[in-house]
Amino acid sequence: MKKATLYSRSPRTQARRAPASAAAPVFADAAPASAQPSRTERAEKPPGRLRSALSRHPRSSFFAAGLCAALIGVVLQAALLQPAAQRLTQDDVDAAVLHTLETQALPSRPARAAAAVMPSVVRVRTGAPHERRPLDEPGHGGTGTGVVIVEDGTILTSLHVVAGAERITVTFFDGSESDAVLMSVRPESDLAVLRARRLPDDVRPATLRPAASLVPGDEVVAIGFPFGIGPSVSSGVVSGLGRQHRAEDERPLLSNLIQFDAAVNPGNSGGPLITMDGQVVGIVAAILNPTDQSFFVGIGLAVPIEDAAAVVGVPPA
């Protein structure tokens, strides 16, 4: 019977054969020590989805970088090229106004004055009520001018235009016609007041201004129907004040008249004399001609509107 032989084991052998229970515990979710990132590696890792996407698509990252650079360039260029806001000075405003006046065709002062009163001017014709021929036919009736001064159709004109007439007809600015009746007269001022029987819808009375504010040299405009033609506009200046005139047909002496040099002729009588602000300062009454001819030679005469308005009790403004 053989004796059992005992073999001695080295420490290395014992370690290889050490039971599993003696080893360090192993956890299924624990990563090996070598797999744990260091602090430096964690700092260098690109955080966020954008960097992860850029790292996975390097070509796209180059395109995005180029696009951003282009946008920044456009913004900077626009900022550099855009001029800074400039404050307007009075010199800038004056230069703009002067440029407009030099390059734009604006209405003249007489044109603006005439346009303000034109809707109030009427043509006055006279004749016999039973006659049907045109009242302005040569050798038949007479033609003059009037101006509406009250919305109810009250019209001022010269007395010698309608004196003795059996029929008076007025034609308004819009072309409509109406018979008119003689309401009152003032022979010492050669003035008459008419009232139209029918009025247009848009009748507009003129604005009156005291003639006392006039001085020689003031610009004026006359509107009327010279020789039946019109309405016609002429312009000039006030030549004098306080004039007197007596017509050859034994009419009363007219005093305190406005002398002006705007062209007027037969047919202008009764029409308005207007300032540059479009206000009536007188009623044209006569022309002065040293010859036997009845045409304008440079001197027209008008009754101040204070006298004319007193006939109907409408004081000037």
PDB file of C-alpha atoms in Angstrom:
ATOM      1  CA  MET A   1       0.000   0.000   0.000  1.00  0.00           C
ATOM      2  CA  LYS A   2       1.510   3.211  -1.176  1.00  0.00           C
ATOM      3  CA  LYS A   3       1.718   6.158   1.081  1.00  0.00           C
ATOM      4  CA  ALA A   4       0.087   9.395   0.069  1.00  0.00           C
ATOM      5  CA  THR A   5       2.511  12.007  -1.042  1.00  0.00           C
ATOM      6  CA  LEU A   6       1.897  15.570  -0.078  1.00  0.00           C
ATOM      7  CA  TYR A   7       2.839  18.228  -2.592  1.00  0.00           C
ATOM      8  CA  SER A   8       3.444  21.778  -1.521  1.00  0.00           C
ATOM      9  CA  ARG A   9       1.769  24.502  -3.650  1.00  0.00           C
ATOM     10  CA  SER A  10       3.390  27.789  -4.468  1.00  0.00           C
ATOM     11  CA  PRO A  11       1.612  31.012  -3.748  1.00  0.00           C
ATOM     12  CA  ARG A  12       1.103  31.608  -7.536  1.00  0.00           C
ATOM     13  CA  THR A  13      -0.624  28.295  -7.901  1.00  0.00           C
ATOM     14  CA  GLN A  14      -2.773  29.017  -4.957  1.00  0.00           C
ATOM     15  CA  ALA A  15      -3.801  32.256  -6.404  1.00  0.00           C
ATOM     16  CA  ARG A  16      -4.801  30.648  -9.644  1.00  0.00           C
ATOM     17  CA  ARG A  17      -6.896  28.207  -7.857  1.00  0.00           C
ATOM     18  CA  ALA A  18      -8.385  30.525  -5.360  1.00  0.00           C
ATOM     19  CA  PRO A  19     -12.116  30.159  -5.257  1.00  0.00           C
ATOM     20  CA  ALA A  20     -14.229  32.724  -7.050  1.00  0.00           C
ATOM     21  CA  SER A  21     -15.736  33.786  -3.788  1.00  0.00           C
ATOM     22  CA  ALA A  22     -12.423  35.165  -2.664  1.00  0.00           C
ATOM     23  CA  ALA A  23     -12.128  37.568  -5.651  1.00  0.00           C
ATOM     24  CA  ALA A  24     -13.393  41.194  -5.648  1.00  0.00           C
ATOM     25  CA  PRO A  25     -17.075  41.497  -6.443  1.00  0.00           C
ATOM     26  CA  VAL A  26     -17.979  42.228 -10.063  1.00  0.00           C
ATOM     27  CA  PHE A  27     -21.045  44.321 -10.955  1.00  0.00           C
ATOM     28  CA  ALA A  28     -22.784  43.895 -14.295  1.00  0.00           C
ATOM     29  CA  ASP A  29     -23.249  47.666 -14.851  1.00  0.00           C
ATOM     30  CA  ALA A  30     -19.809  48.702 -13.764  1.00  0.00           C
ATOM     31  CA  ALA A  31     -17.438  49.817 -16.504  1.00  0.00           C
ATOM     32  CA  PRO A  32     -13.850  48.760 -16.463  1.00  0.00           C
ATOM     33  CA  ALA A  33     -11.521  51.186 -14.793  1.00  0.00           C
ATOM     34  CA  SER A  34      -9.744  51.803 -18.058  1.00  0.00           C
ATOM     35  CA  ALA A  35     -13.083  52.833 -19.731  1.00  0.00           C
ATOM     36  CA  GLN A  36     -13.802  55.716 -17.303  1.00  0.00           C
ATOM     37  CA  PRO A  37     -12.931  59.099 -19.074  1.00  0.00           C
ATOM     38  CA  SER A  38     -10.513  61.382 -17.403  1.00  0.00           C
ATOM     39  CA  ARG A  39     -11.361  65.006 -16.511  1.00  0.00           C
ATOM     40  CA  THR A  40      -9.370  66.240 -19.520  1.00  0.00           C
ATOM     41  CA  GLU A  41     -11.236  63.941 -21.866  1.00  0.00           C
ATOM     42  CA  ARG A  42     -14.580  65.069 -20.492  1.00  0.00           C
ATOM     43  CA  ALA A  43     -13.652  68.705 -21.125  1.00  0.00           C
ATOM     44  CA  GLU A  44     -12.599  67.995 -24.695  1.00  0.00           C
ATOM     45  CA  LYS A  45     -15.757  66.119 -25.573  1.00  0.00           C
ATOM     46  CA  PRO A  46     -18.039  68.282 -27.793  1.00  0.00           C
ATOM     47  CA  PRO A  47     -21.178  68.999 -25.748  1.00  0.00           C
ATOM     48  CA  GLY A  48     -24.619  69.391 -27.313  1.00  0.00           C
ATOM     49  CA  ARG A  49     -26.396  68.123 -30.416  1.00  0.00           C
ATOM     50  CA  LEU A  50     -25.037  70.786 -32.783  1.00  0.00           C
ATOM     51  CA  ARG A  51     -21.412  69.875 -32.172  1.00  0.00           C
ATOM     52  CA  SER A  52     -22.209  66.187 -32.362  1.00  0.00           C
ATOM     53  CA  ALA A  53     -23.922  66.746 -35.717  1.00  0.00           C
ATOM     54  CA  LEU A  54     -21.015  68.833 -36.959  1.00  0.00           C
ATOM     55  CA  SER A  55     -18.520  66.157 -35.905  1.00  0.00           C
ATOM     56  CA  ARG A  56     -20.490  63.511 -37.749  1.00  0.00           C
ATOM     57  CA  HIS A  57     -20.907  65.703 -40.899  1.00  0.00           C
ATOM     58  CA  PRO A  58     -17.724  67.667 -41.455  1.00  0.00           C
ATOM     59  CA  ARG A  59     -18.783  68.930 -44.915  1.00  0.00           C
ATOM     60  CA  SER A  60     -21.988  70.377 -43.517  1.00  0.00           C
ATOM     61  CA  SER A  61     -20.007  72.143 -40.829  1.00  0.00           C
ATOM     62  CA  PHE A  62     -17.841  73.869 -43.422  1.00  0.00           C
ATOM     63  CA  PHE A  63     -20.973  74.957 -45.372  1.00  0.00           C
ATOM     64  CA  ALA A  64     -22.657  76.320 -42.234  1.00  0.00           C
ATOM     65  CA  ALA A  65     -19.538  78.230 -41.264  1.00  0.00           C
ATOM     66  CA  GLY A  66     -19.322  79.762 -44.726  1.00  0.00           C
ATOM     67  CA  LEU A  67     -22.990  80.741 -44.680  1.00  0.00           C
ATOM     68  CA  CYS A  68     -22.621  82.458 -41.299  1.00  0.00           C
ATOM     69  CA  ALA A  69     -19.563  84.335 -42.510  1.00  0.00           C
ATOM     70  CA  ALA A  70     -21.447  85.520 -45.616  1.00  0.00           C
ATOM     71  CA  LEU A  71     -24.418  86.750 -43.555  1.00  0.00           C
ATOM     72  CA  ILE A  72     -22.138  88.629 -41.196  1.00  0.00           C
ATOM     73  CA  GLY A  73     -20.430  90.249 -44.180  1.00  0.00           C
ATOM     74  CA  VAL A  74     -23.750  91.384 -45.663  1.00  0.00           C
ATOM     75  CA  VAL A  75     -24.870  92.908 -42.348  1.00  0.00           C
ATOM     76  CA  LEU A  76     -21.587  94.735 -41.892  1.00  0.00           C
ATOM     77  CA  GLN A  77     -21.634  96.042 -45.463  1.00  0.00           C
ATOM     78  CA  ALA A  78     -25.203  97.355 -45.092  1.00  0.00           C
ATOM     79  CA  ALA A  79     -24.294  99.057 -41.836  1.00  0.00           C
ATOM     80  CA  LEU A  80     -21.243 100.691 -43.366  1.00  0.00           C
ATOM     81  CA  LEU A  81     -22.958 101.785 -46.569  1.00  0.00           C
ATOM     82  CA  GLN A  82     -26.155 103.127 -44.967  1.00  0.00           C
ATOM     83  CA  PRO A  83     -25.778 106.892 -44.441  1.00  0.00           C
ATOM     84  CA  ALA A  84     -26.351 108.271 -41.022  1.00  0.00           C
ATOM     85  CA  ALA A  85     -29.660 110.085 -40.409  1.00  0.00           C
ATOM     86  CA  GLN A  86     -29.319 113.766 -41.299  1.00  0.00           C
ATOM     87  CA  ARG A  87     -31.239 116.486 -39.504  1.00  0.00           C
ATOM     88  CA  LEU A  88     -32.938 119.029 -41.745  1.00  0.00           C
ATOM     89  CA  THR A  89     -31.908 122.610 -41.235  1.00  0.00           C
ATOM     90  CA  GLN A  90     -33.743 125.776 -42.198  1.00  0.00           C
ATOM     91  CA  ASP A  91     -31.351 126.162 -45.113  1.00  0.00           C
ATOM     92  CA  ASP A  92     -32.389 122.710 -46.373  1.00  0.00           C
ATOM     93  CA  VAL A  93     -36.069 123.674 -46.203  1.00  0.00           C
ATOM     94  CA  ASP A  94     -35.440 126.994 -47.956  1.00  0.00           C
ATOM     95  CA  ALA A  95     -33.476 125.247 -50.699  1.00  0.00           C
ATOM     96  CA  ALA A  96     -36.296 122.723 -51.243  1.00  0.00           C
ATOM     97  CA  VAL A  97     -38.922 125.481 -51.476  1.00  0.00           C
ATOM     98  CA  LEU A  98     -36.754 127.475 -53.865  1.00  0.00           C
ATOM     99  CA  HIS A  99     -36.238 124.403 -56.042  1.00  0.00           C
ATOM    100  CA  THR A 100     -40.001 123.823 -56.203  1.00  0.00           C
ATOM    101  CA  LEU A 101     -40.672 127.434 -57.136  1.00  0.00           C
ATOM    102  CA  GLU A 102     -38.044 127.314 -59.860  1.00  0.00           C
ATOM    103  CA  THR A 103     -39.131 124.002 -61.386  1.00  0.00           C
ATOM    104  CA  GLN A 104     -42.930 123.946 -60.898  1.00  0.00           C
ATOM    105  CA  ALA A 105     -45.403 126.101 -62.851  1.00  0.00           C
ATOM    106  CA  LEU A 106     -47.544 127.575 -60.077  1.00  0.00           C
ATOM    107  CA  PRO A 107     -50.641 129.740 -60.673  1.00  0.00           C
ATOM    108  CA  SER A 108     -49.930 133.468 -60.622  1.00  0.00           C
ATOM    109  CA  ARG A 109     -51.319 135.671 -57.872  1.00  0.00           C
ATOM    110  CA  PRO A 110     -53.928 137.247 -60.191  1.00  0.00           C
ATOM    111  CA  ALA A 111     -54.993 133.774 -61.330  1.00  0.00           C
ATOM    112  CA  ARG A 112     -55.498 132.607 -57.737  1.00  0.00           C
ATOM    113  CA  ALA A 113     -57.404 135.790 -56.870  1.00  0.00           C
ATOM    114  CA  ALA A 114     -59.697 135.432 -59.885  1.00  0.00           C
ATOM    115  CA  ALA A 115     -60.341 131.745 -59.151  1.00  0.00           C
ATOM    116  CA  ALA A 116     -61.519 132.634 -55.641  1.00  0.00           C
ATOM    117  CA  VAL A 117     -64.245 135.025 -56.896  1.00  0.00           C
ATOM    118  CA  MET A 118     -65.112 133.582 -60.300  1.00  0.00           C
ATOM    119  CA  PRO A 119     -67.941 131.321 -58.986  1.00  0.00           C
ATOM    120  CA  SER A 120     -69.678 134.454 -57.653  1.00  0.00           C
ATOM    121  CA  VAL A 121     -69.576 136.454 -60.917  1.00  0.00           C
ATOM    122  CA  VAL A 122     -72.713 136.587 -63.092  1.00  0.00           C
ATOM    123  CA  ARG A 123     -73.495 137.931 -66.517  1.00  0.00           C
ATOM    124  CA  VAL A 124     -76.321 140.482 -66.573  1.00  0.00           C
ATOM    125  CA  ARG A 125     -78.421 140.984 -69.711  1.00  0.00           C
ATOM    126  CA  THR A 126     -81.384 143.271 -70.253  1.00  0.00           C
ATOM    127  CA  GLY A 127     -84.223 143.516 -72.775  1.00  0.00           C
ATOM    128  CA  ALA A 128     -87.963 143.525 -73.228  1.00  0.00           C
ATOM    129  CA  PRO A 129     -89.827 140.574 -71.643  1.00  0.00           C
ATOM    130  CA  HIS A 130     -91.819 139.733 -74.790  1.00  0.00           C
ATOM    131  CA  GLU A 131     -88.766 139.417 -77.030  1.00  0.00           C
ATOM    132  CA  ARG A 132     -87.196 135.960 -77.487  1.00  0.00           C
ATOM    133  CA  ARG A 133     -84.042 136.945 -79.333  1.00  0.00           C
ATOM    134  CA  PRO A 134     -80.716 136.635 -77.467  1.00  0.00           C
ATOM    135  CA  LEU A 135     -80.334 139.599 -75.153  1.00  0.00           C
ATOM    136  CA  ASP A 136     -76.730 140.163 -76.233  1.00  0.00           C
ATOM    137  CA  GLU A 137     -77.554 140.321 -79.942  1.00  0.00           C
ATOM    138  CA  PRO A 138     -76.093 143.509 -81.520  1.00  0.00           C
ATOM    139  CA  GLY A 139     -78.512 146.393 -81.255  1.00  0.00           C
ATOM    140  CA  HIS A 140     -80.669 144.542 -78.777  1.00  0.00           C
ATOM    141  CA  GLY A 141     -80.601 144.986 -75.020  1.00  0.00           C
ATOM    142  CA  GLY A 142     -77.445 145.439 -72.998  1.00  0.00           C
ATOM    143  CA  THR A 143     -74.789 143.366 -71.262  1.00  0.00           C
ATOM    144  CA  GLY A 144     -73.088 143.957 -67.961  1.00  0.00           C
ATOM    145  CA  THR A 145     -71.680 142.082 -64.995  1.00  0.00           C
ATOM    146  CA  GLY A 146     -72.760 141.415 -61.441  1.00  0.00           C
ATOM    147  CA  VAL A 147     -71.469 139.650 -58.348  1.00  0.00           C
ATOM    148  CA  VAL A 148     -73.380 137.521 -55.826  1.00  0.00           C
ATOM    149  CA  ILE A 149     -72.899 138.874 -52.292  1.00  0.00           C
ATOM    150  CA  VAL A 150     -75.594 136.927 -50.366  1.00  0.00           C
ATOM    151  CA  GLU A 151     -76.482 133.228 -50.583  1.00  0.00           C
ATOM    152  CA  ASP A 152     -80.144 134.023 -51.271  1.00  0.00           C
ATOM    153  CA  GLY A 153     -79.190 135.273 -54.751  1.00  0.00           C
ATOM    154  CA  THR A 154     -78.657 138.950 -53.939  1.00  0.00           C
ATOM    155  CA  ILE A 155     -76.516 140.462 -56.696  1.00  0.00           C
ATOM    156  CA  LEU A 156     -74.740 143.818 -56.920  1.00  0.00           C
ATOM    157  CA  THR A 157     -74.343 145.531 -60.299  1.00  0.00           C
ATOM    158  CA  SER A 158     -74.206 149.017 -61.790  1.00  0.00           C
ATOM    159  CA  LEU A 159     -77.454 150.951 -62.037  1.00  0.00           C
ATOM    160  CA  HIS A 160     -76.770 152.119 -65.587  1.00  0.00           C
ATOM    161  CA  VAL A 161     -76.631 148.440 -66.693  1.00  0.00           C
ATOM    162  CA  VAL A 162     -80.249 147.691 -65.702  1.00  0.00           C
ATOM    163  CA  ALA A 163     -81.835 151.160 -65.666  1.00  0.00           C
ATOM    164  CA  GLY A 164     -85.142 151.154 -67.593  1.00  0.00           C
ATOM    165  CA  ALA A 165     -84.938 147.435 -68.408  1.00  0.00           C
ATOM    166  CA  GLU A 166     -88.206 145.521 -68.617  1.00  0.00           C
ATOM    167  CA  ARG A 167     -86.455 142.183 -68.386  1.00  0.00           C
ATOM    168  CA  ILE A 168     -83.274 141.223 -66.536  1.00  0.00           C
ATOM    169  CA  THR A 169     -81.597 137.869 -66.930  1.00  0.00           C
ATOM    170  CA  VAL A 170     -78.532 136.613 -65.067  1.00  0.00           C
ATOM    171  CA  THR A 171     -76.260 133.732 -66.042  1.00  0.00           C
ATOM    172  CA  PHE A 172     -74.365 132.022 -63.247  1.00  0.00           C
ATOM    173  CA  PHE A 173     -70.882 130.520 -63.320  1.00  0.00           C
ATOM    174  CA  ASP A 174     -72.217 127.012 -63.965  1.00  0.00           C
ATOM    175  CA  GLY A 175     -74.141 128.220 -67.048  1.00  0.00           C
ATOM    176  CA  SER A 176     -77.600 128.173 -65.494  1.00  0.00           C
ATOM    177  CA  GLU A 177     -79.865 131.169 -66.188  1.00  0.00           C
ATOM    178  CA  SER A 178     -82.552 132.907 -64.211  1.00  0.00           C
ATOM    179  CA  ASP A 179     -84.730 135.969 -64.457  1.00  0.00           C
ATOM    180  CA  ALA A 180     -83.909 138.599 -61.861  1.00  0.00           C
ATOM    181  CA  VAL A 181     -85.879 141.398 -60.257  1.00  0.00           C
ATOM    182  CA  LEU A 182     -84.643 144.867 -59.305  1.00  0.00           C
ATOM    183  CA  MET A 183     -84.749 145.166 -55.514  1.00  0.00           C
ATOM    184  CA  SER A 184     -83.244 148.610 -54.779  1.00  0.00           C
ATOM    185  CA  VAL A 185     -81.075 151.321 -56.313  1.00  0.00           C
ATOM    186  CA  ARG A 186     -78.628 154.017 -55.209  1.00  0.00           C
ATOM    187  CA  PRO A 187     -78.289 156.563 -58.016  1.00  0.00           C
ATOM    188  CA  GLU A 188     -75.621 158.641 -56.264  1.00  0.00           C
ATOM    189  CA  SER A 189     -73.308 155.594 -56.366  1.00  0.00           C
ATOM    190  CA  ASP A 190     -74.632 154.130 -59.650  1.00  0.00           C
ATOM    191  CA  LEU A 191     -75.518 150.888 -57.858  1.00  0.00           C
ATOM    192  CA  ALA A 192     -78.407 148.438 -58.151  1.00  0.00           C
ATOM    193  CA  VAL A 193     -79.405 145.329 -56.212  1.00  0.00           C
ATOM    194  CA  LEU A 194     -80.902 142.352 -58.065  1.00  0.00           C
ATOM    195  CA  ARG A 195     -82.450 139.138 -56.787  1.00  0.00           C
ATOM    196  CA  ALA A 196     -82.358 135.989 -58.934  1.00  0.00           C
ATOM    197  CA  ARG A 197     -85.594 133.982 -59.035  1.00  0.00           C
ATOM    198  CA  ARG A 198     -83.797 130.627 -59.384  1.00  0.00           C
ATOM    199  CA  LEU A 199     -80.443 129.688 -57.951  1.00  0.00           C
ATOM    200  CA  PRO A 200     -77.966 126.935 -58.797  1.00  0.00           C
ATOM    201  CA  ASP A 201     -77.272 124.412 -56.059  1.00  0.00           C
ATOM    202  CA  ASP A 202     -73.692 125.564 -55.576  1.00  0.00           C
ATOM    203  CA  VAL A 203     -74.152 129.339 -55.563  1.00  0.00           C
ATOM    204  CA  ARG A 204     -71.361 130.975 -53.580  1.00  0.00           C
ATOM    205  CA  PRO A 205     -71.299 134.613 -52.424  1.00  0.00           C
ATOM    206  CA  ALA A 206     -68.098 136.621 -52.716  1.00  0.00           C
ATOM    207  CA  THR A 207     -66.116 137.831 -49.716  1.00  0.00           C
ATOM    208  CA  LEU A 208     -66.109 141.604 -49.281  1.00  0.00           C
ATOM    209  CA  ARG A 209     -63.209 143.700 -47.981  1.00  0.00           C
ATOM    210  CA  PRO A 210     -63.180 147.402 -47.064  1.00  0.00           C
ATOM    211  CA  ALA A 211     -61.586 149.564 -49.742  1.00  0.00           C
ATOM    212  CA  ALA A 212     -60.240 151.818 -46.990  1.00  0.00           C
ATOM    213  CA  SER A 213     -57.332 149.386 -46.632  1.00  0.00           C
ATOM    214  CA  LEU A 214     -56.134 150.061 -50.207  1.00  0.00           C
ATOM    215  CA  VAL A 215     -53.111 152.159 -51.078  1.00  0.00           C
ATOM    216  CA  PRO A 216     -51.872 153.217 -54.529  1.00  0.00           C
ATOM    217  CA  GLY A 217     -49.784 150.447 -56.026  1.00  0.00           C
ATOM    218  CA  ASP A 218     -51.817 147.570 -54.595  1.00  0.00           C
ATOM    219  CA  GLU A 219     -52.448 144.847 -57.160  1.00  0.00           C
ATOM    220  CA  VAL A 220     -56.054 144.306 -58.247  1.00  0.00           C
ATOM    221  CA  VAL A 221     -58.001 142.097 -60.673  1.00  0.00           C
ATOM    222  CA  ALA A 222     -61.160 142.963 -62.622  1.00  0.00           C
ATOM    223  CA  ILE A 223     -63.590 140.278 -63.837  1.00  0.00           C
ATOM    224  CA  GLY A 224     -66.428 140.910 -66.272  1.00  0.00           C
ATOM    225  CA  PHE A 225     -67.948 140.479 -69.722  1.00  0.00           C
ATOM    226  CA  PRO A 226     -66.400 143.191 -71.914  1.00  0.00           C
ATOM    227  CA  PHE A 227     -68.413 143.492 -75.137  1.00  0.00           C
ATOM    228  CA  GLY A 228     -70.308 140.376 -74.003  1.00  0.00           C
ATOM    229  CA  ILE A 229     -67.166 138.198 -73.969  1.00  0.00           C
ATOM    230  CA  GLY A 230     -66.285 136.344 -70.829  1.00  0.00           C
ATOM    231  CA  PRO A 231     -65.918 135.961 -68.071  1.00  0.00           C
ATOM    232  CA  SER A 232     -62.697 137.861 -68.781  1.00  0.00           C
ATOM    233  CA  VAL A 233     -59.902 138.596 -66.322  1.00  0.00           C
ATOM    234  CA  SER A 234     -57.487 141.533 -66.338  1.00  0.00           C
ATOM    235  CA  SER A 235     -55.003 142.669 -63.730  1.00  0.00           C
ATOM    236  CA  GLY A 236     -53.297 145.903 -62.753  1.00  0.00           C
ATOM    237  CA  VAL A 237     -52.765 148.154 -59.768  1.00  0.00           C
ATOM    238  CA  VAL A 238     -54.624 150.794 -57.822  1.00  0.00           C
ATOM    239  CA  SER A 239     -53.640 154.078 -59.450  1.00  0.00           C
ATOM    240  CA  GLY A 240     -55.362 156.457 -57.054  1.00  0.00           C
ATOM    241  CA  LEU A 241     -58.123 156.917 -54.499  1.00  0.00           C
ATOM    242  CA  GLY A 242     -60.882 159.446 -53.887  1.00  0.00           C
ATOM    243  CA  ARG A 243     -61.502 160.183 -57.574  1.00  0.00           C
ATOM    244  CA  GLN A 244     -64.646 161.826 -59.050  1.00  0.00           C
ATOM    245  CA  HIS A 245     -66.411 161.108 -62.320  1.00  0.00           C
ATOM    246  CA  ARG A 246     -69.486 162.357 -64.168  1.00  0.00           C
ATOM    247  CA  ALA A 247     -70.817 160.440 -67.135  1.00  0.00           C
ATOM    248  CA  GLU A 248     -72.013 162.230 -70.266  1.00  0.00           C
ATOM    249  CA  ASP A 249     -75.550 160.858 -69.983  1.00  0.00           C
ATOM    250  CA  GLU A 250     -76.410 163.211 -67.091  1.00  0.00           C
ATOM    251  CA  ARG A 251     -75.920 160.598 -64.410  1.00  0.00           C
ATOM    252  CA  PRO A 252     -75.086 161.989 -60.946  1.00  0.00           C
ATOM    253  CA  LEU A 253     -71.523 162.876 -60.039  1.00  0.00           C
ATOM    254  CA  LEU A 254     -69.736 159.866 -58.583  1.00  0.00           C
ATOM    255  CA  SER A 255     -67.307 160.546 -55.725  1.00  0.00           C
ATOM    256  CA  ASN A 256     -64.742 158.671 -53.680  1.00  0.00           C
ATOM    257  CA  LEU A 257     -63.949 156.307 -56.551  1.00  0.00           C
ATOM    258  CA  ILE A 258     -61.056 153.849 -56.846  1.00  0.00           C
ATOM    259  CA  GLN A 259     -58.884 154.501 -59.883  1.00  0.00           C
ATOM    260  CA  PHE A 260     -57.142 151.428 -61.348  1.00  0.00           C
ATOM    261  CA  ASP A 261     -55.385 150.436 -64.573  1.00  0.00           C
ATOM    262  CA  ALA A 262     -56.625 146.848 -65.058  1.00  0.00           C
ATOM    263  CA  ALA A 263     -58.217 146.744 -68.533  1.00  0.00           C
ATOM    264  CA  VAL A 264     -62.010 147.145 -68.557  1.00  0.00           C
ATOM    265  CA  ASN A 265     -64.458 147.945 -71.357  1.00  0.00           C
ATOM    266  CA  PRO A 266     -68.224 148.245 -71.907  1.00  0.00           C
ATOM    267  CA  GLY A 267     -69.712 145.100 -70.372  1.00  0.00           C
ATOM    268  CA  ASN A 268     -67.387 145.168 -67.341  1.00  0.00           C
ATOM    269  CA  SER A 269     -69.708 147.589 -65.561  1.00  0.00           C
ATOM    270  CA  GLY A 270     -71.092 146.099 -62.349  1.00  0.00           C
ATOM    271  CA  GLY A 271     -68.281 143.543 -62.088  1.00  0.00           C
ATOM    272  CA  PRO A 272     -66.039 143.082 -59.064  1.00  0.00           C
ATOM    273  CA  LEU A 273     -62.651 144.672 -58.442  1.00  0.00           C
ATOM    274  CA  ILE A 274     -60.628 142.139 -56.437  1.00  0.00           C
ATOM    275  CA  THR A 275     -57.525 142.188 -54.255  1.00  0.00           C
ATOM    276  CA  MET A 276     -54.821 139.510 -54.444  1.00  0.00           C
ATOM    277  CA  ASP A 277     -56.374 137.650 -51.533  1.00  0.00           C
ATOM    278  CA  GLY A 278     -59.555 137.083 -53.563  1.00  0.00           C
ATOM    279  CA  GLN A 279     -61.790 139.656 -51.841  1.00  0.00           C
ATOM    280  CA  VAL A 280     -64.034 142.253 -53.491  1.00  0.00           C
ATOM    281  CA  VAL A 281     -63.106 145.881 -52.740  1.00  0.00           C
ATOM    282  CA  GLY A 282     -65.169 147.655 -55.394  1.00  0.00           C
ATOM    283  CA  ILE A 283     -67.754 147.521 -58.182  1.00  0.00           C
ATOM    284  CA  VAL A 284     -66.543 148.651 -61.609  1.00  0.00           C
ATOM    285  CA  ALA A 285     -68.544 151.729 -62.585  1.00  0.00           C
ATOM    286  CA  ALA A 286     -66.898 153.584 -65.468  1.00  0.00           C
ATOM    287  CA  ILE A 287     -63.933 154.108 -67.746  1.00  0.00           C
ATOM    288  CA  LEU A 288     -62.367 157.446 -68.553  1.00  0.00           C
ATOM    289  CA  ASN A 289     -61.660 158.160 -72.201  1.00  0.00           C
ATOM    290  CA  PRO A 290     -61.029 161.713 -73.460  1.00  0.00           C
ATOM    291  CA  THR A 291     -62.163 160.757 -76.969  1.00  0.00           C
ATOM    292  CA  ASP A 292     -65.605 159.984 -78.287  1.00  0.00           C
ATOM    293  CA  GLN A 293     -64.789 156.267 -78.366  1.00  0.00           C
ATOM    294  CA  SER A 294     -65.986 153.977 -75.621  1.00  0.00           C
ATOM    295  CA  PHE A 295     -62.939 151.837 -75.008  1.00  0.00           C
ATOM    296  CA  PHE A 296     -60.270 151.554 -72.342  1.00  0.00           C
ATOM    297  CA  VAL A 297     -57.266 153.852 -72.435  1.00  0.00           C
ATOM    298  CA  GLY A 298     -55.812 153.039 -69.025  1.00  0.00           C
ATOM    299  CA  ILE A 299     -58.146 154.557 -66.425  1.00  0.00           C
ATOM    300  CA  GLY A 300     -60.916 152.523 -64.805  1.00  0.00           C
ATOM    301  CA  LEU A 301     -63.100 153.651 -61.905  1.00  0.00           C
ATOM    302  CA  ALA A 302     -64.860 151.568 -59.244  1.00  0.00           C
ATOM    303  CA  VAL A 303     -67.265 152.323 -56.402  1.00  0.00           C
ATOM    304  CA  PRO A 304     -65.806 151.284 -53.016  1.00  0.00           C
ATOM    305  CA  ILE A 305     -67.476 148.192 -51.624  1.00  0.00           C
ATOM    306  CA  GLU A 306     -68.448 150.077 -48.445  1.00  0.00           C
ATOM    307  CA  ASP A 307     -70.891 152.151 -50.518  1.00  0.00           C
ATOM    308  CA  ALA A 308     -72.071 149.130 -52.483  1.00  0.00           C
ATOM    309  CA  ALA A 309     -72.674 146.929 -49.454  1.00  0.00           C
ATOM    310  CA  ALA A 310     -74.575 149.662 -47.679  1.00  0.00           C
ATOM    311  CA  VAL A 311     -77.307 149.362 -50.323  1.00  0.00           C
ATOM    312  CA  VAL A 312     -78.237 145.924 -49.020  1.00  0.00           C
ATOM    313  CA  GLY A 313     -77.008 146.298 -45.436  1.00  0.00           C
ATOM    314  CA  VAL A 314     -74.126 143.833 -45.814  1.00  0.00           C
ATOM    315  CA  PRO A 315     -71.020 145.414 -44.255  1.00  0.00           C
ATOM    316  CA  PRO A 316     -67.670 144.284 -45.648  1.00  0.00           C
ATOM    317  CA  ALA A 317     -65.505 142.071 -43.434  1.00  0.00           C
TER     318      ALA A 317
END
